[in-house]
Amino acid sequence: MESTDPGLAPVSLIDVASYLPGEPVSTEYFTPYMRSARMAKNVMFRSPATRHHVDREETSIDMVARAVEPLVERHGARAISEVDVLLTHTQLPYNPIVGCGPEVARRLGMRPSTVLDIQNSGCAAFVYMMQLARMILRTTDARSALIATIQNSAGPVFTQPDIRKLAQAPVPGDGCGVGLLVKSDDAPILDVETRTYPEFAGDMDFNTGSERKWWEPGEGQPCVSFTESKITKVFARGNRLVPEVALAVCDHIGVKGRDIDTFVTNQPNRLFLRNWHDALELPAERHPDTFDRCGNLFAAGIPVTLDIENQAGRVRNGSIVLMSAFAHAGDFAGAAAVRWGAAR
């Protein structure tokens, strides 16, 4: 947990924006190829109505540039070009050697003093990067930060001929969410809680379906693999971890879960979403749901969902927004609360 020392400078999440690539893709794109009806009926893999797929030639840098456009419109070009801290999380790095941060900075005309590409923290990356940005802004001369989460694996990975047949293939969607943080009390981050569970590290298996390592030539298409036993374990962990860190933040800021105005989580499936707001004793309308429209956006799920809700006018200035998510097979979870005050 990050310090809530009132002597430290307040840091605000003043706005979020997002980008969804291309036209919506219907589930019918996958159904002719499905080979496991049993796995497809599992609650973890029940398909959204639609999702978006990034084009083969559209890079993570392109996606961030598109997502940032509304921030430029609302806050001016200098608010972005003069950002001091740039943090990025990319689901599918195009270059496994170099992170996309410096290229994002070049595209946006930025010269930040700090650039970090965050590979871990999965679906909770937006919360984790809020925590990191807040710490940097509080302890240095930096005045502002841009955080970007890029989910870009649905189109490139889950439409491969062999992967397209799997039960999990229709669930992910592509999209990008960004947040602008400044050293101010305009929309203050009230508290952040992050927890690592090393006992679950390594439980997410990424393989090619053969003896081939993903970087070696040969047959087989790489993807995250699932067994029914593993699904059961991940489901139990996710049900517990997201409310656990969310309620810890509520306790730190002195509110009950049921008093939260807007609860924004990652969007893995319908049952998780229902169980999470039930655990906080919240009505469903206070827990925005973009799953059927966008599918599982992994790390981009929180900022994209928050942006959609905010642009629809359903997030009141002065209200408390609580964000919470868990990562991978349960090796990380995080939650953050903000006193909302962003521009629409």
mmCIF file of C-alpha atoms in Angstrom:
data_model
loop_
_atom_site.group_PDB
_atom_site.id
_atom_site.type_symbol
_atom_site.label_atom_id
_atom_site.label_comp_id
_atom_site.label_asym_id
_atom_site.label_seq_id
_atom_site.Cartn_x
_atom_site.Cartn_y
_atom_site.Cartn_z
ATOM 1 C CA MET A 1 0.000 0.000 0.000
ATOM 2 C CA GLU A 2 1.258 3.480 -0.813
ATOM 3 C CA SER A 3 1.553 6.011 1.985
ATOM 4 C CA THR A 4 -1.445 8.248 2.581
ATOM 5 C CA ASP A 5 0.660 10.807 4.505
ATOM 6 C CA PRO A 6 -1.283 14.087 4.207
ATOM 7 C CA GLY A 7 2.033 15.946 4.046
ATOM 8 C CA LEU A 8 2.750 14.507 0.603
ATOM 9 C CA ALA A 9 1.652 16.442 -2.477
ATOM 10 C CA PRO A 10 -1.760 15.343 -3.805
ATOM 11 C CA VAL A 11 -1.799 13.704 -7.235
ATOM 12 C CA SER A 12 -4.904 13.676 -9.411
ATOM 13 C CA LEU A 13 -6.157 11.452 -12.204
ATOM 14 C CA ILE A 14 -7.634 14.386 -14.092
ATOM 15 C CA ASP A 15 -8.861 12.549 -17.182
ATOM 16 C CA VAL A 16 -9.014 9.276 -19.093
ATOM 17 C CA ALA A 17 -9.493 8.540 -22.779
ATOM 18 C CA SER A 18 -9.616 5.450 -24.949
ATOM 19 C CA TYR A 19 -9.547 3.970 -28.439
ATOM 20 C CA LEU A 20 -11.228 0.885 -29.903
ATOM 21 C CA PRO A 21 -9.865 -0.220 -33.287
ATOM 22 C CA GLY A 22 -11.938 -1.082 -36.348
ATOM 23 C CA GLU A 23 -15.531 -2.166 -36.583
ATOM 24 C CA PRO A 24 -17.087 -4.533 -34.004
ATOM 25 C CA VAL A 25 -16.468 -8.219 -34.735
ATOM 26 C CA SER A 26 -19.403 -10.554 -34.034
ATOM 27 C CA THR A 27 -19.108 -13.949 -32.360
ATOM 28 C CA GLU A 28 -20.168 -15.573 -35.653
ATOM 29 C CA TYR A 29 -16.603 -14.910 -36.803
ATOM 30 C CA PHE A 30 -15.511 -17.728 -34.449
ATOM 31 C CA THR A 31 -18.425 -20.166 -34.128
ATOM 32 C CA PRO A 32 -17.846 -22.159 -37.363
ATOM 33 C CA TYR A 33 -14.375 -23.076 -36.128
ATOM 34 C CA MET A 34 -15.070 -23.972 -32.479
ATOM 35 C CA ARG A 35 -13.905 -27.490 -31.629
ATOM 36 C CA SER A 36 -14.702 -27.706 -27.897
ATOM 37 C CA ALA A 37 -18.370 -27.075 -27.127
ATOM 38 C CA ARG A 38 -17.788 -28.225 -23.554
ATOM 39 C CA MET A 39 -15.070 -25.651 -22.832
ATOM 40 C CA ALA A 40 -17.010 -22.932 -24.634
ATOM 41 C CA LYS A 41 -19.875 -23.402 -22.159
ATOM 42 C CA ASN A 42 -17.558 -22.782 -19.211
ATOM 43 C CA VAL A 43 -18.425 -19.491 -17.479
ATOM 44 C CA MET A 44 -14.875 -18.252 -18.065
ATOM 45 C CA PHE A 45 -15.301 -18.449 -21.844
ATOM 46 C CA ARG A 46 -18.884 -17.415 -22.544
ATOM 47 C CA SER A 47 -18.529 -15.031 -25.444
ATOM 48 C CA PRO A 48 -19.299 -11.319 -25.534
ATOM 49 C CA ALA A 49 -21.667 -10.143 -28.258
ATOM 50 C CA THR A 50 -18.903 -8.202 -30.014
ATOM 51 C CA ARG A 51 -15.255 -7.249 -29.679
ATOM 52 C CA HIS A 52 -12.737 -5.173 -31.654
ATOM 53 C CA HIS A 53 -9.646 -6.498 -33.433
ATOM 54 C CA VAL A 54 -6.584 -4.426 -34.174
ATOM 55 C CA ASP A 55 -5.363 -4.565 -37.762
ATOM 56 C CA ARG A 56 -2.116 -6.408 -38.486
ATOM 57 C CA GLU A 57 -0.368 -3.170 -39.474
ATOM 58 C CA GLU A 58 -1.633 -1.080 -36.532
ATOM 59 C CA THR A 59 1.038 -0.847 -33.846
ATOM 60 C CA SER A 60 0.760 -0.234 -30.119
ATOM 61 C CA ILE A 61 2.208 3.234 -30.763
ATOM 62 C CA ASP A 62 -0.607 3.944 -33.246
ATOM 63 C CA MET A 63 -3.170 2.867 -30.647
ATOM 64 C CA VAL A 64 -1.785 5.159 -27.941
ATOM 65 C CA ALA A 65 -1.681 8.092 -30.358
ATOM 66 C CA ARG A 66 -5.359 7.561 -31.201
ATOM 67 C CA ALA A 67 -6.343 7.161 -27.539
ATOM 68 C CA VAL A 68 -4.555 10.391 -26.567
ATOM 69 C CA GLU A 69 -6.367 12.536 -29.167
ATOM 70 C CA PRO A 70 -9.333 13.362 -26.853
ATOM 71 C CA LEU A 71 -6.910 14.406 -24.109
ATOM 72 C CA VAL A 72 -5.265 16.854 -26.505
ATOM 73 C CA GLU A 73 -8.664 18.218 -27.492
ATOM 74 C CA ARG A 74 -9.712 18.721 -23.868
ATOM 75 C CA HIS A 75 -6.439 19.857 -22.277
ATOM 76 C CA GLY A 76 -4.324 21.205 -25.133
ATOM 77 C CA ALA A 77 -1.287 19.820 -26.930
ATOM 78 C CA ARG A 78 1.160 21.093 -24.303
ATOM 79 C CA ALA A 79 -0.500 19.026 -21.583
ATOM 80 C CA ILE A 80 0.757 15.970 -23.465
ATOM 81 C CA SER A 81 3.997 17.210 -25.038
ATOM 82 C CA GLU A 82 5.236 18.501 -21.672
ATOM 83 C CA VAL A 83 4.451 15.325 -19.704
ATOM 84 C CA ASP A 84 7.321 14.433 -17.376
ATOM 85 C CA VAL A 85 6.562 10.736 -16.797
ATOM 86 C CA LEU A 86 5.408 8.181 -19.367
ATOM 87 C CA LEU A 87 4.362 4.677 -18.313
ATOM 88 C CA THR A 88 3.135 2.029 -20.762
ATOM 89 C CA HIS A 89 1.875 -1.542 -20.541
ATOM 90 C CA THR A 90 1.548 -3.551 -23.767
ATOM 91 C CA GLN A 91 -0.143 -6.942 -23.894
ATOM 92 C CA LEU A 92 1.704 -8.004 -27.062
ATOM 93 C CA PRO A 93 5.055 -6.212 -27.567
ATOM 94 C CA TYR A 94 5.927 -5.985 -31.242
ATOM 95 C CA ASN A 95 9.602 -5.781 -30.354
ATOM 96 C CA PRO A 96 10.477 -8.231 -27.551
ATOM 97 C CA ILE A 97 13.763 -6.420 -26.887
ATOM 98 C CA VAL A 98 12.661 -2.783 -26.601
ATOM 99 C CA GLY A 99 9.541 -1.393 -24.915
ATOM 100 C CA CYS A 100 7.243 0.956 -26.807
ATOM 101 C CA GLY A 101 7.642 3.910 -24.397
ATOM 102 C CA PRO A 102 10.345 5.828 -26.276
ATOM 103 C CA GLU A 103 8.486 5.413 -29.584
ATOM 104 C CA VAL A 104 5.265 6.632 -27.961
ATOM 105 C CA ALA A 105 7.158 9.671 -26.656
ATOM 106 C CA ARG A 106 8.528 10.399 -30.126
ATOM 107 C CA ARG A 107 5.107 10.067 -31.756
ATOM 108 C CA LEU A 108 3.512 12.404 -29.200
ATOM 109 C CA GLY A 109 6.318 14.972 -29.327
ATOM 110 C CA MET A 110 7.276 14.348 -25.695
ATOM 111 C CA ARG A 111 10.623 14.429 -23.885
ATOM 112 C CA PRO A 112 9.736 12.882 -20.519
ATOM 113 C CA SER A 113 12.368 12.592 -17.822
ATOM 114 C CA THR A 114 11.071 9.108 -16.921
ATOM 115 C CA VAL A 115 9.901 6.390 -19.324
ATOM 116 C CA LEU A 116 8.913 2.986 -17.964
ATOM 117 C CA ASP A 117 7.508 0.025 -19.873
ATOM 118 C CA ILE A 118 5.658 -2.142 -17.340
ATOM 119 C CA GLN A 119 5.574 -5.785 -18.395
ATOM 120 C CA ASN A 120 3.960 -7.292 -15.295
ATOM 121 C CA SER A 121 0.715 -6.531 -13.377
ATOM 122 C CA GLY A 122 -1.511 -7.732 -16.241
ATOM 123 C CA CYS A 123 -5.153 -6.688 -16.011
ATOM 124 C CA ALA A 124 -4.323 -4.548 -12.961
ATOM 125 C CA ALA A 125 -1.668 -2.541 -14.818
ATOM 126 C CA PHE A 126 -3.678 0.696 -14.906
ATOM 127 C CA VAL A 127 -3.948 0.714 -11.101
ATOM 128 C CA TYR A 128 -0.296 -0.280 -10.731
ATOM 129 C CA MET A 129 0.826 2.525 -13.054
ATOM 130 C CA MET A 130 -1.324 5.011 -11.130
ATOM 131 C CA GLN A 131 0.567 3.965 -8.023
ATOM 132 C CA LEU A 132 3.975 4.274 -9.709
ATOM 133 C CA ALA A 133 3.151 7.621 -11.313
ATOM 134 C CA ARG A 134 1.844 8.948 -8.000
ATOM 135 C CA MET A 135 5.054 7.946 -6.210
ATOM 136 C CA ILE A 136 7.244 9.537 -8.877
ATOM 137 C CA LEU A 137 5.276 12.786 -8.917
ATOM 138 C CA ARG A 138 5.340 12.994 -5.120
ATOM 139 C CA THR A 139 9.070 12.390 -4.772
ATOM 140 C CA THR A 140 10.537 14.319 -7.730
ATOM 141 C CA ASP A 141 10.112 17.641 -9.529
ATOM 142 C CA ALA A 142 7.911 15.938 -12.150
ATOM 143 C CA ARG A 143 4.517 17.611 -12.540
ATOM 144 C CA SER A 144 2.542 15.281 -14.813
ATOM 145 C CA ALA A 145 2.342 11.700 -16.053
ATOM 146 C CA LEU A 146 0.687 9.836 -18.904
ATOM 147 C CA ILE A 147 -0.143 6.171 -18.369
ATOM 148 C CA ALA A 148 -1.172 3.945 -21.274
ATOM 149 C CA THR A 149 -2.500 0.385 -21.340
ATOM 150 C CA ILE A 150 -2.532 -1.336 -24.725
ATOM 151 C CA GLN A 151 -4.447 -4.575 -25.341
ATOM 152 C CA ASN A 152 -3.479 -5.681 -28.829
ATOM 153 C CA SER A 153 -3.412 -9.483 -28.773
ATOM 154 C CA ALA A 154 -6.994 -10.339 -29.831
ATOM 155 C CA GLY A 155 -6.572 -9.645 -33.537
ATOM 156 C CA PRO A 156 -2.967 -10.859 -34.008
ATOM 157 C CA VAL A 157 -3.084 -13.930 -31.734
ATOM 158 C CA PHE A 158 -6.655 -15.134 -31.260
ATOM 159 C CA THR A 159 -7.500 -15.157 -34.968
ATOM 160 C CA GLN A 160 -4.645 -17.515 -35.896
ATOM 161 C CA PRO A 161 -6.072 -20.642 -37.571
ATOM 162 C CA ASP A 162 -5.315 -23.020 -34.689
ATOM 163 C CA ILE A 163 -6.071 -20.517 -31.900
ATOM 164 C CA ARG A 164 -9.358 -19.434 -33.483
ATOM 165 C CA LYS A 165 -10.752 -22.901 -32.702
ATOM 166 C CA LEU A 166 -10.168 -22.633 -28.964
ATOM 167 C CA ALA A 167 -12.940 -21.857 -26.487
ATOM 168 C CA GLN A 168 -11.126 -18.738 -25.223
ATOM 169 C CA ALA A 169 -10.615 -17.207 -28.688
ATOM 170 C CA PRO A 170 -13.857 -15.141 -28.870
ATOM 171 C CA VAL A 171 -13.426 -13.615 -25.399
ATOM 172 C CA PRO A 172 -10.615 -11.019 -25.833
ATOM 173 C CA GLY A 173 -10.993 -7.726 -27.636
ATOM 174 C CA ASP A 174 -8.455 -5.054 -28.522
ATOM 175 C CA GLY A 175 -8.342 -1.480 -27.253
ATOM 176 C CA CYS A 176 -6.224 1.166 -25.570
ATOM 177 C CA GLY A 177 -6.884 3.272 -22.483
ATOM 178 C CA VAL A 178 -4.852 6.236 -21.229
ATOM 179 C CA GLY A 179 -4.867 8.381 -18.107
ATOM 180 C CA LEU A 180 -3.457 11.854 -17.423
ATOM 181 C CA LEU A 181 -2.164 12.503 -13.904
ATOM 182 C CA VAL A 182 -0.995 15.833 -12.499
ATOM 183 C CA LYS A 183 0.363 17.074 -9.208
ATOM 184 C CA SER A 184 -2.810 18.797 -7.971
ATOM 185 C CA ASP A 185 -5.923 18.211 -5.866
ATOM 186 C CA ASP A 186 -8.399 18.573 -8.757
ATOM 187 C CA ALA A 187 -9.329 14.867 -8.815
ATOM 188 C CA PRO A 188 -7.167 13.373 -6.094
ATOM 189 C CA ILE A 189 -6.131 9.758 -5.845
ATOM 190 C CA LEU A 190 -7.394 8.910 -2.368
ATOM 191 C CA ASP A 191 -5.644 5.585 -1.880
ATOM 192 C CA VAL A 192 -3.921 2.777 -3.787
ATOM 193 C CA GLU A 193 -3.517 -0.825 -2.662
ATOM 194 C CA THR A 194 -1.427 -3.378 -4.587
ATOM 195 C CA ARG A 195 -0.621 -6.940 -3.551
ATOM 196 C CA THR A 196 1.618 -9.607 -5.049
ATOM 197 C CA TYR A 197 0.860 -13.308 -4.604
ATOM 198 C CA PRO A 198 4.090 -15.106 -5.608
ATOM 199 C CA GLU A 199 2.598 -18.493 -4.805
ATOM 200 C CA PHE A 200 0.489 -18.151 -7.963
ATOM 201 C CA ALA A 201 3.290 -16.895 -10.204
ATOM 202 C CA GLY A 202 3.950 -19.185 -13.141
ATOM 203 C CA ASP A 203 0.423 -20.622 -13.141
ATOM 204 C CA MET A 204 -0.309 -18.950 -16.471
ATOM 205 C CA ASP A 205 1.102 -21.231 -19.164
ATOM 206 C CA PHE A 206 2.120 -19.708 -22.505
ATOM 207 C CA ASN A 207 3.112 -22.307 -25.074
ATOM 208 C CA THR A 208 2.973 -23.281 -28.736
ATOM 209 C CA GLY A 209 1.146 -26.574 -28.239
ATOM 210 C CA SER A 210 4.391 -28.385 -29.064
ATOM 211 C CA GLU A 211 7.948 -28.746 -27.780
ATOM 212 C CA ARG A 212 8.923 -25.558 -29.636
ATOM 213 C CA LYS A 213 9.770 -22.468 -27.600
ATOM 214 C CA TRP A 214 7.860 -19.439 -28.857
ATOM 215 C CA TRP A 215 11.011 -17.825 -30.274
ATOM 216 C CA GLU A 216 12.148 -20.955 -32.135
ATOM 217 C CA PRO A 217 11.174 -21.735 -35.747
ATOM 218 C CA GLY A 218 8.737 -24.558 -36.428
ATOM 219 C CA GLU A 219 5.106 -25.543 -36.157
ATOM 220 C CA GLY A 220 2.620 -24.484 -33.509
ATOM 221 C CA GLN A 221 0.910 -21.199 -32.713
ATOM 222 C CA PRO A 222 1.632 -19.623 -29.294
ATOM 223 C CA CYS A 223 -1.187 -18.876 -26.878
ATOM 224 C CA VAL A 224 -2.113 -19.039 -23.192
ATOM 225 C CA SER A 225 -3.365 -22.544 -22.466
ATOM 226 C CA PHE A 226 -6.094 -23.595 -20.027
ATOM 227 C CA THR A 227 -7.222 -26.792 -18.338
ATOM 228 C CA GLU A 228 -10.507 -27.215 -16.481
ATOM 229 C CA SER A 229 -8.602 -27.631 -13.220
ATOM 230 C CA LYS A 230 -6.669 -24.406 -13.806
ATOM 231 C CA ILE A 231 -9.847 -22.519 -14.735
ATOM 232 C CA THR A 232 -11.450 -23.540 -11.433
ATOM 233 C CA LYS A 233 -8.467 -22.244 -9.457
ATOM 234 C CA VAL A 234 -8.255 -18.943 -11.332
ATOM 235 C CA PHE A 235 -11.980 -18.371 -10.955
ATOM 236 C CA ALA A 236 -11.817 -18.876 -7.198
ATOM 237 C CA ARG A 237 -8.847 -16.529 -6.882
ATOM 238 C CA GLY A 238 -10.403 -13.809 -9.011
ATOM 239 C CA ASN A 239 -13.652 -13.945 -7.058
ATOM 240 C CA ARG A 240 -11.700 -13.314 -3.856
ATOM 241 C CA LEU A 241 -8.862 -10.972 -4.867
ATOM 242 C CA VAL A 242 -10.746 -8.137 -6.572
ATOM 243 C CA PRO A 243 -13.204 -7.488 -3.700
ATOM 244 C CA GLU A 244 -10.421 -8.041 -1.181
ATOM 245 C CA VAL A 245 -8.199 -5.202 -2.441
ATOM 246 C CA ALA A 246 -11.225 -3.018 -3.264
ATOM 247 C CA LEU A 247 -12.578 -3.294 0.281
ATOM 248 C CA ALA A 248 -9.105 -2.634 1.708
ATOM 249 C CA VAL A 249 -9.096 0.708 -0.121
ATOM 250 C CA CYS A 250 -12.612 1.439 1.124
ATOM 251 C CA ASP A 251 -11.429 0.791 4.669
ATOM 252 C CA HIS A 252 -8.437 3.116 4.229
ATOM 253 C CA ILE A 253 -10.571 6.016 2.976
ATOM 254 C CA GLY A 254 -13.355 5.439 5.495
ATOM 255 C CA VAL A 255 -16.271 4.356 3.294
ATOM 256 C CA LYS A 256 -18.305 1.169 2.920
ATOM 257 C CA GLY A 257 -18.205 -0.770 -0.320
ATOM 258 C CA ARG A 258 -21.928 -0.193 -0.812
ATOM 259 C CA ASP A 259 -21.340 3.588 -0.671
ATOM 260 C CA ILE A 260 -18.995 3.673 -3.695
ATOM 261 C CA ASP A 261 -20.471 5.742 -6.534
ATOM 262 C CA THR A 262 -18.761 3.983 -9.466
ATOM 263 C CA PHE A 263 -16.910 0.651 -9.310
ATOM 264 C CA VAL A 264 -14.713 -0.036 -12.340
ATOM 265 C CA THR A 265 -12.968 -3.388 -12.743
ATOM 266 C CA ASN A 266 -11.283 -5.386 -15.427
ATOM 267 C CA GLN A 267 -13.883 -7.112 -17.590
ATOM 268 C CA PRO A 268 -13.033 -10.828 -17.931
ATOM 269 C CA ASN A 269 -16.528 -12.353 -18.003
ATOM 270 C CA ARG A 270 -20.115 -11.778 -16.850
ATOM 271 C CA LEU A 271 -19.963 -13.986 -13.758
ATOM 272 C CA PHE A 272 -16.895 -12.262 -12.319
ATOM 273 C CA LEU A 273 -18.600 -8.901 -12.828
ATOM 274 C CA ARG A 274 -21.761 -10.033 -11.034
ATOM 275 C CA ASN A 275 -19.871 -11.623 -8.156
ATOM 276 C CA TRP A 276 -17.654 -8.587 -7.652
ATOM 277 C CA HIS A 277 -20.417 -6.013 -7.283
ATOM 278 C CA ASP A 278 -22.387 -8.446 -5.118
ATOM 279 C CA ALA A 279 -19.352 -8.727 -2.820
ATOM 280 C CA LEU A 280 -19.352 -4.940 -2.374
ATOM 281 C CA GLU A 281 -23.163 -4.912 -1.973
ATOM 282 C CA LEU A 282 -23.419 -2.596 -4.969
ATOM 283 C CA PRO A 283 -26.274 -2.485 -7.492
ATOM 284 C CA ALA A 284 -25.208 -3.508 -10.990
ATOM 285 C CA GLU A 285 -25.792 0.006 -12.369
ATOM 286 C CA ARG A 286 -22.905 1.321 -10.261
ATOM 287 C CA HIS A 287 -20.542 -1.261 -11.747
ATOM 288 C CA PRO A 288 -20.108 -0.372 -15.460
ATOM 289 C CA ASP A 289 -20.029 -3.369 -17.779
ATOM 290 C CA THR A 290 -18.395 -3.174 -21.219
ATOM 291 C CA PHE A 291 -17.872 -6.919 -21.636
ATOM 292 C CA ASP A 292 -20.592 -7.495 -24.242
ATOM 293 C CA ARG A 293 -19.449 -4.505 -26.279
ATOM 294 C CA CYS A 294 -15.674 -4.938 -26.033
ATOM 295 C CA GLY A 295 -14.901 -8.391 -24.658
ATOM 296 C CA ASN A 296 -12.028 -8.882 -22.237
ATOM 297 C CA LEU A 297 -9.697 -5.903 -22.722
ATOM 298 C CA PHE A 298 -7.234 -7.110 -20.084
ATOM 299 C CA ALA A 299 -5.271 -4.090 -18.745
ATOM 300 C CA ALA A 300 -7.173 -1.662 -20.968
ATOM 301 C CA GLY A 301 -10.503 -2.731 -19.453
ATOM 302 C CA ILE A 302 -10.481 -0.247 -16.555
ATOM 303 C CA PRO A 303 -9.603 2.961 -18.455
ATOM 304 C CA VAL A 304 -11.752 2.093 -21.487
ATOM 305 C CA THR A 305 -14.765 1.313 -19.284
ATOM 306 C CA LEU A 306 -14.241 4.424 -17.170
ATOM 307 C CA ASP A 307 -13.921 6.586 -20.288
ATOM 308 C CA ILE A 308 -17.110 5.172 -21.821
ATOM 309 C CA GLU A 309 -18.985 5.741 -18.565
ATOM 310 C CA ASN A 310 -17.593 9.257 -18.155
ATOM 311 C CA GLN A 311 -18.353 10.317 -21.720
ATOM 312 C CA ALA A 312 -21.930 9.082 -21.231
ATOM 313 C CA GLY A 313 -22.231 11.517 -18.313
ATOM 314 C CA ARG A 314 -22.692 8.833 -15.688
ATOM 315 C CA VAL A 315 -19.668 9.731 -13.520
ATOM 316 C CA ARG A 316 -20.465 12.758 -11.367
ATOM 317 C CA ASN A 317 -17.807 15.263 -10.404
ATOM 318 C CA GLY A 318 -17.047 14.856 -6.729
ATOM 319 C CA SER A 319 -18.103 11.197 -6.665
ATOM 320 C CA ILE A 320 -15.826 8.358 -5.566
ATOM 321 C CA VAL A 321 -14.585 6.079 -8.343
ATOM 322 C CA LEU A 322 -13.110 2.789 -7.151
ATOM 323 C CA MET A 323 -10.990 0.741 -9.575
ATOM 324 C CA SER A 324 -9.956 -2.861 -8.925
ATOM 325 C CA ALA A 325 -8.487 -5.769 -10.890
ATOM 326 C CA PHE A 326 -6.482 -8.967 -10.643
ATOM 327 C CA ALA A 327 -3.753 -10.158 -12.983
ATOM 328 C CA HIS A 328 -2.911 -13.358 -14.828
ATOM 329 C CA ALA A 329 -3.752 -16.462 -12.772
ATOM 330 C CA GLY A 330 -3.915 -14.400 -9.578
ATOM 331 C CA ASP A 331 -0.290 -13.356 -8.953
ATOM 332 C CA PHE A 332 -1.180 -9.663 -8.541
ATOM 333 C CA ALA A 333 -4.153 -7.509 -7.604
ATOM 334 C CA GLY A 334 -4.657 -3.801 -7.145
ATOM 335 C CA ALA A 335 -7.282 -1.194 -6.336
ATOM 336 C CA ALA A 336 -7.378 2.613 -6.308
ATOM 337 C CA ALA A 337 -9.929 5.238 -5.312
ATOM 338 C CA VAL A 338 -10.258 8.682 -6.932
ATOM 339 C CA ARG A 339 -12.414 11.670 -6.078
ATOM 340 C CA TRP A 340 -13.629 12.204 -9.628
ATOM 341 C CA GLY A 341 -13.395 15.619 -11.219
ATOM 342 C CA ALA A 342 -12.282 14.997 -14.785
ATOM 343 C CA ALA A 343 -13.424 16.939 -17.821
ATOM 344 C CA ARG A 344 -16.026 15.401 -20.070
#
